[in-house]
PDB file of C-alpha atoms in Angstrom:
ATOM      1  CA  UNK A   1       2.917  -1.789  18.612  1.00 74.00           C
ATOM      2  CA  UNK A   2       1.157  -0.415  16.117  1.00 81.00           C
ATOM      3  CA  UNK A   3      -1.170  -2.633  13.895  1.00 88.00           C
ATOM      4  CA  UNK A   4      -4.750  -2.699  11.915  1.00 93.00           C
ATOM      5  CA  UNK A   5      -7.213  -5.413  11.340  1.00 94.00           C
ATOM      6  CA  UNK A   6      -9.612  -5.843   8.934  1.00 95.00           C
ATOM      7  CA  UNK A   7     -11.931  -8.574  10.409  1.00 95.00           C
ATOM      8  CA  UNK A   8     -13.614  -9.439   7.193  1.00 94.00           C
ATOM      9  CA  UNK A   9     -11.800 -11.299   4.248  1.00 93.00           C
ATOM     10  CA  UNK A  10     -14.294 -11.561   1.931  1.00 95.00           C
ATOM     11  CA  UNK A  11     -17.174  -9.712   1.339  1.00 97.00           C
ATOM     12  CA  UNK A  12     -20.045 -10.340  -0.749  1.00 97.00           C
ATOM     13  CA  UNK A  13     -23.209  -7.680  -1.506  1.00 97.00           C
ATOM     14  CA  UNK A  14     -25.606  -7.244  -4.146  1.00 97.00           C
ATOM     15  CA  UNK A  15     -24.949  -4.581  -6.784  1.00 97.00           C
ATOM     16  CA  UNK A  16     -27.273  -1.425  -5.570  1.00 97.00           C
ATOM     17  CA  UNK A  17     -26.545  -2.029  -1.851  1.00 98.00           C
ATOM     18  CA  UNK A  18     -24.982  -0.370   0.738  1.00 97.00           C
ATOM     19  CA  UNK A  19     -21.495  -1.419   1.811  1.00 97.00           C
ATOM     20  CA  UNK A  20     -19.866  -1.159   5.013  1.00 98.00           C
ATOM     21  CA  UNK A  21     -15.379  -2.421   5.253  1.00 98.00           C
ATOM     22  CA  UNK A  22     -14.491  -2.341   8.627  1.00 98.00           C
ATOM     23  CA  UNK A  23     -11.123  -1.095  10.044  1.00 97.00           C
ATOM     24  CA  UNK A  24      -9.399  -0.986  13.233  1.00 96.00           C
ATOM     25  CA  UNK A  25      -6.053   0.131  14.514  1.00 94.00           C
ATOM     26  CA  UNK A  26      -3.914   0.275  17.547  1.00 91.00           C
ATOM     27  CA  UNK A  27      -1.614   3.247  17.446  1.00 83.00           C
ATOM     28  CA  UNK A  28      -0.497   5.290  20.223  1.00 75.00           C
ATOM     29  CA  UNK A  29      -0.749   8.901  19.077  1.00 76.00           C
ATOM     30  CA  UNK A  30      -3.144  10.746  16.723  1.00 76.00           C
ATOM     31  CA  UNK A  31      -3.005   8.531  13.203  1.00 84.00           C
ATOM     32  CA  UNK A  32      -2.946   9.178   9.860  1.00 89.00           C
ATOM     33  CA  UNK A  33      -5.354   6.731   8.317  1.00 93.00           C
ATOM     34  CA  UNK A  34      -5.700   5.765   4.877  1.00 94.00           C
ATOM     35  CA  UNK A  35      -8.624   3.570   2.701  1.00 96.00           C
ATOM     36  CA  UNK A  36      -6.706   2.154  -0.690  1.00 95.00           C
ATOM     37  CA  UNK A  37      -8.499   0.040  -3.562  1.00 96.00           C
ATOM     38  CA  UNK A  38      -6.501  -2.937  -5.820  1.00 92.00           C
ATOM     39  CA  UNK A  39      -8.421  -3.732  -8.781  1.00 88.00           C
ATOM     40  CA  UNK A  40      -6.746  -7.660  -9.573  1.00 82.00           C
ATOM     41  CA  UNK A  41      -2.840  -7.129 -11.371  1.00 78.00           C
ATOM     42  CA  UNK A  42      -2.432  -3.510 -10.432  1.00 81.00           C
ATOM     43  CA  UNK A  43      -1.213  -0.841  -7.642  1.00 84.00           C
ATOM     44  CA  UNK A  44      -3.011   0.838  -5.258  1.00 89.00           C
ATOM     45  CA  UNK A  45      -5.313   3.942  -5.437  1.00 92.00           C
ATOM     46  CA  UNK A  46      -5.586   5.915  -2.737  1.00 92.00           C
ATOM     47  CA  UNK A  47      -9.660   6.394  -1.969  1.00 95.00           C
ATOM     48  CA  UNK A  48      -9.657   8.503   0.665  1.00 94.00           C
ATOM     49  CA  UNK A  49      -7.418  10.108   3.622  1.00 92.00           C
ATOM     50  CA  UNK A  50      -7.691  11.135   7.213  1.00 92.00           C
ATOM     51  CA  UNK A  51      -5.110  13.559   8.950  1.00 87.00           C
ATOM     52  CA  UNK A  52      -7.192  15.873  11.211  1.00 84.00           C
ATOM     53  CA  UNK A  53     -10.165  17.659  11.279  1.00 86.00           C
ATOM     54  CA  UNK A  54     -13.755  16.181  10.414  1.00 88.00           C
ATOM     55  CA  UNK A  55     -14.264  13.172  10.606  1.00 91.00           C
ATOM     56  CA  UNK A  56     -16.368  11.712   8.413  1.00 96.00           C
ATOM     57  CA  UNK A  57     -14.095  11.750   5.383  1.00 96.00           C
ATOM     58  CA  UNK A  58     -15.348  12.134   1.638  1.00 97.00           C
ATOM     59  CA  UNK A  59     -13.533  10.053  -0.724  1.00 96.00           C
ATOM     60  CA  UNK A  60     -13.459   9.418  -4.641  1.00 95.00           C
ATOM     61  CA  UNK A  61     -16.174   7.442  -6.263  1.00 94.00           C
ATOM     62  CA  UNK A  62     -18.558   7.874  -3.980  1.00 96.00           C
ATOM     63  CA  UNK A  63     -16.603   6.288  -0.886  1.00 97.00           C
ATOM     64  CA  UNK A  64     -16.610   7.912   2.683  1.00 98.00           C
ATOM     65  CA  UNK A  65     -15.092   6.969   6.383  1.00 98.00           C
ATOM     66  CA  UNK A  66     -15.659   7.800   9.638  1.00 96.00           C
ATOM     67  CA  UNK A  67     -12.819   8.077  11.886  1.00 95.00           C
ATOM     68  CA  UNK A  68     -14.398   7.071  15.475  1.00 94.00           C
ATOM     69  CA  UNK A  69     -11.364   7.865  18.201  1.00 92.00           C
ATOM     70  CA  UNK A  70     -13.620   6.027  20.963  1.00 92.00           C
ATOM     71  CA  UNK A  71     -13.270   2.952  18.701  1.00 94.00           C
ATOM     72  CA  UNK A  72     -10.032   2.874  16.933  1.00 93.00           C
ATOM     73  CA  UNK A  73     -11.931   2.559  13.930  1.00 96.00           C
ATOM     74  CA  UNK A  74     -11.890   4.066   9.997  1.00 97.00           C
ATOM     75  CA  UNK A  75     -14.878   2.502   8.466  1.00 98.00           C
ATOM     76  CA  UNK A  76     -15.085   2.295   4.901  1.00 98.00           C
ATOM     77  CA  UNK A  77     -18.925   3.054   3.347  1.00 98.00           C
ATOM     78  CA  UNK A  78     -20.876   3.536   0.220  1.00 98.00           C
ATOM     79  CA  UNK A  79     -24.399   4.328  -0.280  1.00 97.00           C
ATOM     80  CA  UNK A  80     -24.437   1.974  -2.994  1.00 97.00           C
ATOM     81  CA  UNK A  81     -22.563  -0.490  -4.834  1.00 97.00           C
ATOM     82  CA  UNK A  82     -21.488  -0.814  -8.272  1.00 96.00           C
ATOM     83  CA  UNK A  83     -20.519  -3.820 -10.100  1.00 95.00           C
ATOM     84  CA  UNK A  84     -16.771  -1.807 -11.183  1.00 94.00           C
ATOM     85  CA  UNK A  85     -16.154  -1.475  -7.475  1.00 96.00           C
ATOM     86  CA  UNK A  86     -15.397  -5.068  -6.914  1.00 96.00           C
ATOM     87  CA  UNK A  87     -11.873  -5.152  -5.969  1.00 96.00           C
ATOM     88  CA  UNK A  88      -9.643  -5.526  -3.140  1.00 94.00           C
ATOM     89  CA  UNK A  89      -9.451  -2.933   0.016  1.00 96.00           C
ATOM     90  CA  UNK A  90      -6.630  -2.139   2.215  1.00 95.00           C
ATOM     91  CA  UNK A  91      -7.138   0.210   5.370  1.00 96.00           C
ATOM     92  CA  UNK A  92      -3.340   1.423   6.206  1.00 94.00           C
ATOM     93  CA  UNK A  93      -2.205   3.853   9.008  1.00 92.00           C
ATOM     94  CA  UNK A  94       0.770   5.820   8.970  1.00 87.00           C
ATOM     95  CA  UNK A  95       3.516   5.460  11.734  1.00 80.00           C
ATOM     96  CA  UNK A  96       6.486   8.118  11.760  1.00 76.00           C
ATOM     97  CA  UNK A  97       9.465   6.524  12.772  1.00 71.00           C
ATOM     98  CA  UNK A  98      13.466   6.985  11.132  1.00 68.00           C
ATOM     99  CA  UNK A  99      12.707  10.237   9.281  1.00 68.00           C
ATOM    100  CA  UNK A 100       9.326   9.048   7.532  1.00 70.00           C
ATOM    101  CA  UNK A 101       6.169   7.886   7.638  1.00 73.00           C
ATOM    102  CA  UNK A 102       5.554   3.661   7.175  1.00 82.00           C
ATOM    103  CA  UNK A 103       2.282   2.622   6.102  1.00 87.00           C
ATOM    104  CA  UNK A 104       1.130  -0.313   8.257  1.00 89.00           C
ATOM    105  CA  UNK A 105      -1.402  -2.213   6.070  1.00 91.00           C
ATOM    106  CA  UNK A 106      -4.494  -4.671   7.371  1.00 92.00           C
ATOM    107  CA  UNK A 107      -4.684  -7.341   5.699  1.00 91.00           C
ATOM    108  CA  UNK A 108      -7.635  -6.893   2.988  1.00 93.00           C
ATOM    109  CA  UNK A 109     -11.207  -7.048   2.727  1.00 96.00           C
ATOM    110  CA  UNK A 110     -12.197  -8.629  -1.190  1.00 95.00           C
ATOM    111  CA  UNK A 111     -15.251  -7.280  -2.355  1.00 97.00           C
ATOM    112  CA  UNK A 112     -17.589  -9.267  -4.465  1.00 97.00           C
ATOM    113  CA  UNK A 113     -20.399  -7.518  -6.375  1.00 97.00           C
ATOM    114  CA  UNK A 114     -23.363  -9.816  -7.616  1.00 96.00           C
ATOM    115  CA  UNK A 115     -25.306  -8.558 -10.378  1.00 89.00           C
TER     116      UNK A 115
ATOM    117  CA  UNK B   1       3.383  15.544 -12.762  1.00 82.00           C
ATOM    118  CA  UNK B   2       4.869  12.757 -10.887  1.00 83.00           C
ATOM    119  CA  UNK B   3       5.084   9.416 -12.314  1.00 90.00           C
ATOM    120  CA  UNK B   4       6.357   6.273 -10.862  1.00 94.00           C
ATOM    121  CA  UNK B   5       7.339   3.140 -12.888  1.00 94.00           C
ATOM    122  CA  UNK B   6       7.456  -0.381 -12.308  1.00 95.00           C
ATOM    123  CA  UNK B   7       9.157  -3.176 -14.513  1.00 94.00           C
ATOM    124  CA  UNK B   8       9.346  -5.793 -15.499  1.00 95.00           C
ATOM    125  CA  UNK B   9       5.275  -6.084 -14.827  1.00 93.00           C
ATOM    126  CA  UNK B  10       5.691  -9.705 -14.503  1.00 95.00           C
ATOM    127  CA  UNK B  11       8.792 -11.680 -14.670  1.00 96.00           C
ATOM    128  CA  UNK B  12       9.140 -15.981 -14.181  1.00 97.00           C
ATOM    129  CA  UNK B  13      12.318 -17.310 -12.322  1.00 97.00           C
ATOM    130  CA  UNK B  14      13.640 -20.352 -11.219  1.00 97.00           C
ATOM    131  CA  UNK B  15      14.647 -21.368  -7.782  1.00 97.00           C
ATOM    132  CA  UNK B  16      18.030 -19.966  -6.979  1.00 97.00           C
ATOM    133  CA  UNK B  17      18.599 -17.492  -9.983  1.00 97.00           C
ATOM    134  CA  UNK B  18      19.325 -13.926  -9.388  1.00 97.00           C
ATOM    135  CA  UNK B  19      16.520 -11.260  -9.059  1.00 96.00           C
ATOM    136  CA  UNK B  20      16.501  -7.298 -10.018  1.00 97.00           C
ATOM    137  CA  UNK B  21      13.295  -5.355 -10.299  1.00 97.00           C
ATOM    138  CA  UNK B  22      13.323  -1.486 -10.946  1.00 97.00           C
ATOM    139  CA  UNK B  23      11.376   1.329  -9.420  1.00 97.00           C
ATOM    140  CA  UNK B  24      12.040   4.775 -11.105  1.00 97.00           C
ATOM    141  CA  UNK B  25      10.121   8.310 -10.297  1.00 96.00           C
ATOM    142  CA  UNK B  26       9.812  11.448 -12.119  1.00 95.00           C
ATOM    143  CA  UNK B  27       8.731  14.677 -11.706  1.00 91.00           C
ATOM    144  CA  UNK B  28      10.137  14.844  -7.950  1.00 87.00           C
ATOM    145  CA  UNK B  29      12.982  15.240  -6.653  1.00 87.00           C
ATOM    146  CA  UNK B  30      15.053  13.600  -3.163  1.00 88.00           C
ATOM    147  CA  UNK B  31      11.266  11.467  -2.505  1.00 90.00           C
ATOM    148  CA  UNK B  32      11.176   8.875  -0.028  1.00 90.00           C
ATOM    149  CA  UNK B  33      11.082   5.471  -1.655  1.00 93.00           C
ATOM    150  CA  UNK B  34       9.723   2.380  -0.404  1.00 93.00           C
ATOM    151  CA  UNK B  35       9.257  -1.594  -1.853  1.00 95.00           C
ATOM    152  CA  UNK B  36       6.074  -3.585  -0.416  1.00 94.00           C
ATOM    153  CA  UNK B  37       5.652  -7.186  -0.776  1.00 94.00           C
ATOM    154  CA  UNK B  38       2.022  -8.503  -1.539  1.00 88.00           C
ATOM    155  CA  UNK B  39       1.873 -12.705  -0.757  1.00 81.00           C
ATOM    156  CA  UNK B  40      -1.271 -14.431  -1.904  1.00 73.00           C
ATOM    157  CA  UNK B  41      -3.619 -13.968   0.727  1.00 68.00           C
ATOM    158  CA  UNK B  42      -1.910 -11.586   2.906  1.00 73.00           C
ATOM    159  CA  UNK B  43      -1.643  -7.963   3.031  1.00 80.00           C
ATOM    160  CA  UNK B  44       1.330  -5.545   2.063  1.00 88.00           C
ATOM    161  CA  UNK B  45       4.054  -5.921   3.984  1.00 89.00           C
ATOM    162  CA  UNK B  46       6.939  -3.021   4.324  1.00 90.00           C
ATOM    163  CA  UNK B  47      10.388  -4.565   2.612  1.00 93.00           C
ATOM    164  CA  UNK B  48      12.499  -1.597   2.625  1.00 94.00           C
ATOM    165  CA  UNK B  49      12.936   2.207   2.608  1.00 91.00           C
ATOM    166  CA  UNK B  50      14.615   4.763   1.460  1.00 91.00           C
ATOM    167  CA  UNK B  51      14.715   8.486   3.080  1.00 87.00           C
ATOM    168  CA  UNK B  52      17.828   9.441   0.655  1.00 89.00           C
ATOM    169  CA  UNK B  53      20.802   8.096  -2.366  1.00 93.00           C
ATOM    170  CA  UNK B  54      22.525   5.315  -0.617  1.00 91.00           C
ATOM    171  CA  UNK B  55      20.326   5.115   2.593  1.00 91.00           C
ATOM    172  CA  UNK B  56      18.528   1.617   3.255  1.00 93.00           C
ATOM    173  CA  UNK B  57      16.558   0.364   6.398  1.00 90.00           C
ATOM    174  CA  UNK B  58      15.215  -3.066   6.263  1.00 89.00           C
ATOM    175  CA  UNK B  59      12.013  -3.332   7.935  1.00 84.00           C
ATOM    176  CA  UNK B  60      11.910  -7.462   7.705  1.00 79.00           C
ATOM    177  CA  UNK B  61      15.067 -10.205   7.513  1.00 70.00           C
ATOM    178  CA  UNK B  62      14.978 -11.945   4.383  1.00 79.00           C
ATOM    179  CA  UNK B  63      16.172 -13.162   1.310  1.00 88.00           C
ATOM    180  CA  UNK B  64      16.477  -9.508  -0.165  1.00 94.00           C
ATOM    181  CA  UNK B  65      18.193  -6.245  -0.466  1.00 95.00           C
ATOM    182  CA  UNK B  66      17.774  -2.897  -1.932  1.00 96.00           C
ATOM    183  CA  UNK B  67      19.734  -0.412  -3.237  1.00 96.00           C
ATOM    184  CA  UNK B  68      19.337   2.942  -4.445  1.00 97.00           C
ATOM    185  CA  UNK B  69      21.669   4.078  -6.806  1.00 95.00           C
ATOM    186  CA  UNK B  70      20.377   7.060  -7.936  1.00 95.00           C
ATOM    187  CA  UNK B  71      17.779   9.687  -6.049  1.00 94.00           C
ATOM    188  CA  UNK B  72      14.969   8.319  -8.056  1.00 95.00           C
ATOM    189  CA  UNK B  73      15.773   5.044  -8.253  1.00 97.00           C
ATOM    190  CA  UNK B  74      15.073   2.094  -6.292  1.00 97.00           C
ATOM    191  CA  UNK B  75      16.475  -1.347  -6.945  1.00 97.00           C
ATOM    192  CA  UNK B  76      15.084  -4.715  -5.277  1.00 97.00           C
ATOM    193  CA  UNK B  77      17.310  -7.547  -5.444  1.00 97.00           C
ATOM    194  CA  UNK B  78      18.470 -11.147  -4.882  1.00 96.00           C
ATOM    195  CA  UNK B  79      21.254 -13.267  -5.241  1.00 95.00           C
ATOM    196  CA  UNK B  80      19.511 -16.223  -5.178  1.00 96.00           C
ATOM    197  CA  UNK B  81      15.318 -16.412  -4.822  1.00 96.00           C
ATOM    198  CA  UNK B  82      13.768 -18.606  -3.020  1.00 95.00           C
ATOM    199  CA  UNK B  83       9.895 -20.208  -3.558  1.00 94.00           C
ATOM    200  CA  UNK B  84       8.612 -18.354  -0.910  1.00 91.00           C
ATOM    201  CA  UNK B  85      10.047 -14.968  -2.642  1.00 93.00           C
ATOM    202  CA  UNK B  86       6.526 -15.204  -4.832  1.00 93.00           C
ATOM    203  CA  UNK B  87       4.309 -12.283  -4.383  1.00 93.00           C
ATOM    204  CA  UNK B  88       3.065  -8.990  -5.616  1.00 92.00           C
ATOM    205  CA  UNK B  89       5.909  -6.399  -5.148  1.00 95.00           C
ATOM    206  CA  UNK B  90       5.333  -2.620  -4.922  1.00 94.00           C
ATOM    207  CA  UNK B  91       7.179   0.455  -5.169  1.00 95.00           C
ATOM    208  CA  UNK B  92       5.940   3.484  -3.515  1.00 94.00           C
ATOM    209  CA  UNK B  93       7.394   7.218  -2.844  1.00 92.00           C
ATOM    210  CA  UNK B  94       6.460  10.272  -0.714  1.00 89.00           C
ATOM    211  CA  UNK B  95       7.666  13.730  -1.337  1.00 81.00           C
ATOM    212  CA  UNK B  96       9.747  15.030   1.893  1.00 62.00           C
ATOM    213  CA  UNK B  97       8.123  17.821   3.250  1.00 61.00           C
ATOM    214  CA  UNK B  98       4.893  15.481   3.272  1.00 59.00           C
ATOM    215  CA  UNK B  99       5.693  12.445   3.340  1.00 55.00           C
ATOM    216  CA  UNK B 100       2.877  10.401   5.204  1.00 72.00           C
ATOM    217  CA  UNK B 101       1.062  10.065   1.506  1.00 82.00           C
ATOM    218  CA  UNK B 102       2.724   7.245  -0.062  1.00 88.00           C
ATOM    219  CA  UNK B 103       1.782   6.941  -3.810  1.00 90.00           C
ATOM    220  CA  UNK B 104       1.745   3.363  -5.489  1.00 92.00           C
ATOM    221  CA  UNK B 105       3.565   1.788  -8.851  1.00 93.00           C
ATOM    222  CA  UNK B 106       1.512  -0.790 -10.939  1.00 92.00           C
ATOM    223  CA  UNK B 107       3.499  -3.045  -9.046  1.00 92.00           C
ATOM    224  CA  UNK B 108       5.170  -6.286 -10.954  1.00 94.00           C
ATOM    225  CA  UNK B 109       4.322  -9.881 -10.008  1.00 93.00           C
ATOM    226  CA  UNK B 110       7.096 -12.385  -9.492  1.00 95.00           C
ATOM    227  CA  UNK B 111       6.167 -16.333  -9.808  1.00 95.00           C
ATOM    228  CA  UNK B 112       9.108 -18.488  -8.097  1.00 96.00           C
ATOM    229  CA  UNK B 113       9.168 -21.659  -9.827  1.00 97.00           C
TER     230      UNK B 113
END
């Protein structure tokens, strides 16, 4: 069955530092992976995508991940943090099953920023 | 462009009273349509989809149903909630043709009391 884990709930870095979200899946064929950000109250915004192709993926503000097949893994990164990107992040992969495509969510990483 | 909307944005109900939120999308037309459920704590979980008017798969058994009325409209509802219907609920929709890119409402959060 397909699934993803994000293995850290909470994260906490210093504003200026680098950041690293962790992401594994278990699907079967080739995925479609996904990196979304929740700021507290409101929907999801889509950071970044990965279909095919390369695969170190460049994402808005200043977010990138690295699909690693060996792995099962879509790690989230950024050179360095901003106090605005404390939020909440969701890694998601897309199954096709029934005529569309179902996002299977992990289960969040919270990011705290310190000043 | 495409717009989706969400409402109410936050809405207060008692324990065994009836439940309706809305999900409407413009600027598209025959999208897929989809309601998440956000619990504290947890991640999103897949409620229900929609590939077409009148067409409804349940991904999870619960206290809920959907409906979709029109082709870009997507109803959530209950007949009576329960406590454990709190959460986060989101509507999302992907276009046909290309439809492993979901895009997100701003989502409206239900208390249970």
């Amino acid at each position: 069955a397909q699934s993803v884990t994000q293995p850290d709930i909470h994260i906490t870095v210093s504003e200026g530092a680098s950041l690293e979200l962790r992401c594994n899946y278990s699907y079967g064929a080739t995925p479609y992976l996904f990196w979304y950000v929740q700021s507290p109250g409101q929907g999801l915004q889509l950071l970044l995508k990965y279909f095919s192709g390369d695969t170190l993926v460049q994402g808005i503000k200043g977010f990138e991940a690295e699909f690693k097949r060996s792995q099962s893994s879509f790690n989230l990164r950024k050179p360095s943090v901003h106090w605005s990107d404390a939020a909440e992040y969701f890694c998601a992969v897309g199954a096709y099953g029934s005529g569309t495509y179902k996002y299977i969510f992990g289960t969040g990483t919270r990011l705290k920023v310190l000043a | 462009s495409q717009t989706i909307h969400q409402w109410p944005a936050t809405l207060v109900q008692p324990v065994g009273s009836p439940l309706s939120l809305e999900c409407t999308v413009e600027g598209t037309s025959n999208p897929n349509l989809y309601w998440y459920r956000q619990a504290a704590g947890r991640g999103l979980q897949l409620l229900f989809y929609s590939v077409g008017i009148g067409q409804i798969s349940s991904e999870v058994p619960q206290n809920l149903s959907a409906s979709r009325p029109q082709d870009r409209q997507f109803i959530l509802s209950s007949k009576k909630l329960l406590l454990s219907d709190s959460g986060f609920y989101l509507c999302a929709w992907s276009v046909l043709q290309d439809s492993y890119e979901q895009y997100f409402g701003p989502g409206t959060r239900l208390t249970v009391t």
